[in-house]
XYZ file of N, CA, C and O in Angstrom:
260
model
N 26.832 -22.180 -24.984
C 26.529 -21.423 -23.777
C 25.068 -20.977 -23.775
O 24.269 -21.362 -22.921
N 24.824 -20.324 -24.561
C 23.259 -20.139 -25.331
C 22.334 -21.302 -24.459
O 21.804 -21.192 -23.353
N 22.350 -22.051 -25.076
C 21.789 -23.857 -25.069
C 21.584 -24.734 -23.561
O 20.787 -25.597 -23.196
N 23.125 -23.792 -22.696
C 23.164 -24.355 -21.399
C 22.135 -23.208 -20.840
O 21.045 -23.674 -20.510
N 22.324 -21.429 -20.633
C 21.059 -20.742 -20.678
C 19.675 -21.298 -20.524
O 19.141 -21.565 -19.448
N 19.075 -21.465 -21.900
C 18.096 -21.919 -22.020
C 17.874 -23.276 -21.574
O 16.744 -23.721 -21.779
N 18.405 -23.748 -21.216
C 18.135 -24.844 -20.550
C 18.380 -24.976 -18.934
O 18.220 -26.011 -18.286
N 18.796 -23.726 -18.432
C 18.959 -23.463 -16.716
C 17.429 -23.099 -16.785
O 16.631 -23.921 -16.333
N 16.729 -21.293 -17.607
C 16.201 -20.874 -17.277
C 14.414 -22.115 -17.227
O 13.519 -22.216 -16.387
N 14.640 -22.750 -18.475
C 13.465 -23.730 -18.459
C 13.390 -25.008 -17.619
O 12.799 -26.042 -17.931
N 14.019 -24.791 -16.609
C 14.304 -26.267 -15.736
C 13.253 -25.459 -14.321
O 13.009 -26.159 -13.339
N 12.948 -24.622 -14.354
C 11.945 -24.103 -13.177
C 10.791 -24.348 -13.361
O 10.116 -24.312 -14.390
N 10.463 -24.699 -11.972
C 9.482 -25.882 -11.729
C 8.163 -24.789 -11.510
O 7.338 -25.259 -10.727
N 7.882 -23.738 -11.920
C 6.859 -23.187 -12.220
C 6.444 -23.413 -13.364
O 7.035 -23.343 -14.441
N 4.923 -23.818 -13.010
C 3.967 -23.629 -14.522
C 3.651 -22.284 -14.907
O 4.093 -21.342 -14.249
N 2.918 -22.108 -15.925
C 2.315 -20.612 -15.979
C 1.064 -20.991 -15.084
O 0.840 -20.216 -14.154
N 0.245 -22.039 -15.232
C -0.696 -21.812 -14.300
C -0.364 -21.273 -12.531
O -1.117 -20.540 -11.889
N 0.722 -21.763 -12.113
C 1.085 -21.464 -10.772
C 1.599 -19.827 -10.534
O 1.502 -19.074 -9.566
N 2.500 -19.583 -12.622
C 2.675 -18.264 -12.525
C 1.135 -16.833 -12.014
O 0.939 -15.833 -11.324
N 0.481 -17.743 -12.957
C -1.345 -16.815 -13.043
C -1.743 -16.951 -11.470
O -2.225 -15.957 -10.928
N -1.538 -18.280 -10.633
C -1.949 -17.476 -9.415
C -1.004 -16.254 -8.616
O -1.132 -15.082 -8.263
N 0.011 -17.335 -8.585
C 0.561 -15.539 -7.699
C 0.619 -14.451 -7.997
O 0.540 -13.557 -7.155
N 0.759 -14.245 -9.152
C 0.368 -12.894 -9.751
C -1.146 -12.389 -9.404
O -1.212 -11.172 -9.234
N -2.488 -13.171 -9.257
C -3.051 -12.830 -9.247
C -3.146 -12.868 -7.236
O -3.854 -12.261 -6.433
N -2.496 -13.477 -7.149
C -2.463 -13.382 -5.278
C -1.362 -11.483 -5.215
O -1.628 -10.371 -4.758
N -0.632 -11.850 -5.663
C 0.082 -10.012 -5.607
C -0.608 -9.029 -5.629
O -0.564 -8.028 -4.915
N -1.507 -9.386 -6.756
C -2.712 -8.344 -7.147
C -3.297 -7.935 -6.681
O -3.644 -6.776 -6.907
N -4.011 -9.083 -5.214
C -4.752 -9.059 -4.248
C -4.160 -8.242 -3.124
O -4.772 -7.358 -2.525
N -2.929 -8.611 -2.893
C -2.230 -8.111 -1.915
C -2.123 -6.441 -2.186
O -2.564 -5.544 -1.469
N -1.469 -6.344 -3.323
C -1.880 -4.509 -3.746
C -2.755 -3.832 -3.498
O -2.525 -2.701 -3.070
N -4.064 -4.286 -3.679
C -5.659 -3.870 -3.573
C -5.368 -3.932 -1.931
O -5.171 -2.795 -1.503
N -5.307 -4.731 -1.129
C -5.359 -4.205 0.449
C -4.417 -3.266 0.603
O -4.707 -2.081 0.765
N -3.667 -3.541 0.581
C -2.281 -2.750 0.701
C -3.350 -0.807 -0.129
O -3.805 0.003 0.679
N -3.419 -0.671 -0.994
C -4.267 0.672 -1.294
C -5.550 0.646 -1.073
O -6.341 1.414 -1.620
N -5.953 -0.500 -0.013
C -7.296 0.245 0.337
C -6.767 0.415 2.229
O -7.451 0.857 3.152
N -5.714 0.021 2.258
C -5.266 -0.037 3.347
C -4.678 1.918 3.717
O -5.128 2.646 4.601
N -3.815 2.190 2.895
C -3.450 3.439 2.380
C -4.480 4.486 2.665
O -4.368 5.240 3.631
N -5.509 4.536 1.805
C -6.823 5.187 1.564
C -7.706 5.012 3.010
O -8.388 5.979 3.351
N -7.705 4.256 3.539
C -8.324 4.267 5.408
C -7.291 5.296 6.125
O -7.443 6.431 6.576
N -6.109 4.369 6.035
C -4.939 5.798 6.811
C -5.031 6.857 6.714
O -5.131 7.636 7.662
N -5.019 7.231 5.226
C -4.845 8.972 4.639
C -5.895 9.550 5.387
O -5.730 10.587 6.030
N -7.376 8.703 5.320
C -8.863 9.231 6.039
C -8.993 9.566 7.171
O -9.604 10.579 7.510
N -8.205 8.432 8.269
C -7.977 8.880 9.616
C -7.088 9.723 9.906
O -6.981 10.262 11.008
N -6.182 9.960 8.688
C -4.746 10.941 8.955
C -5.723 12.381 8.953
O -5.601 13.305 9.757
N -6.716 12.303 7.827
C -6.902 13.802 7.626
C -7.804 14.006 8.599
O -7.677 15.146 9.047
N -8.844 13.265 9.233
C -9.669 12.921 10.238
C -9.216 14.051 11.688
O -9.866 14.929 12.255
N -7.598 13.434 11.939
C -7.112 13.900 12.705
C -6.046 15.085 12.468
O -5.030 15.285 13.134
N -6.199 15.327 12.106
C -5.617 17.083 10.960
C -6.568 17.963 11.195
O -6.263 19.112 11.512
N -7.647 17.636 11.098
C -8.950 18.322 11.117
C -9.399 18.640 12.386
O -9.919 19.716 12.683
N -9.200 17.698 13.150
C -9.497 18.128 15.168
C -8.726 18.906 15.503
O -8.965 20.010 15.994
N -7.306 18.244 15.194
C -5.940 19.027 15.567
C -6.276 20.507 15.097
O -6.354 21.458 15.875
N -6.407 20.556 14.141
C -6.912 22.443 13.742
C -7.656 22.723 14.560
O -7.324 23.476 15.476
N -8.934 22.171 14.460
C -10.319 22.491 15.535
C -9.826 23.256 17.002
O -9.956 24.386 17.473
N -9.187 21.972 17.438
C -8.418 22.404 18.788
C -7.613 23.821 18.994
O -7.902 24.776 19.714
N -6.265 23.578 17.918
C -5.974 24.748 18.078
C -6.575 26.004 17.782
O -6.134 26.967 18.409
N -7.532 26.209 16.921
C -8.778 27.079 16.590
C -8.896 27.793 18.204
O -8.531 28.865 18.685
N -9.400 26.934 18.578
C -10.333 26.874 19.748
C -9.547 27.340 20.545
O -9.925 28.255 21.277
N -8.317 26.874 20.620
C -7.237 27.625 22.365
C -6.807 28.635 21.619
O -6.129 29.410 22.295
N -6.931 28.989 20.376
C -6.086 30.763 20.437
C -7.016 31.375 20.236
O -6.799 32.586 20.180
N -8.503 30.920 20.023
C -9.586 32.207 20.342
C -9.881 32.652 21.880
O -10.459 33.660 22.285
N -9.193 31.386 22.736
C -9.271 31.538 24.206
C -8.025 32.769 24.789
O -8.062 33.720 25.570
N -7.109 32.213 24.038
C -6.083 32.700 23.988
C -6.169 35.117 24.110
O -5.715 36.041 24.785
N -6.804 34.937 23.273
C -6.910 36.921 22.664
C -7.939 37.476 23.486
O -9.016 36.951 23.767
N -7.384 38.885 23.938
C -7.953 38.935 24.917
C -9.334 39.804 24.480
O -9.459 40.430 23.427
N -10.320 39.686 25.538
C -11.614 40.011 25.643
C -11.402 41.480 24.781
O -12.362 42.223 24.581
């Protein structure tokens, strides 16, 4: 049983060279994927920051003279 095992798992038609690219294509994909992240978070806080501004701004309008 062993023997039949090892001989299913080594019948895949991947090389390691084909393994080394996609891995190194995943790799790639990660790196956008967290620089992708890191733009969002920037425009997230971007707009966190107006959003305060704004409301800043209408409850000083807000209290009276």
């Amino acid at each position: 049983m062993a023997k039949a095992l090892i001989g299913y798992m080594s019948s895949d038609l991947r090389t390691p060279a084909h393994l080394t690219a996609e891995n190194a294509r995943l790799r790639a994909r990660v790196r956008e994927l967290e620089d992708l992240v890191l733009t969002l978070k920037t425009e997230n806080d971007a707009l966190v920051a107006a959003h305060t501004a704004d409301l800043d701004s209408s409850m000083q309008e807000m209290q009276p003279a």
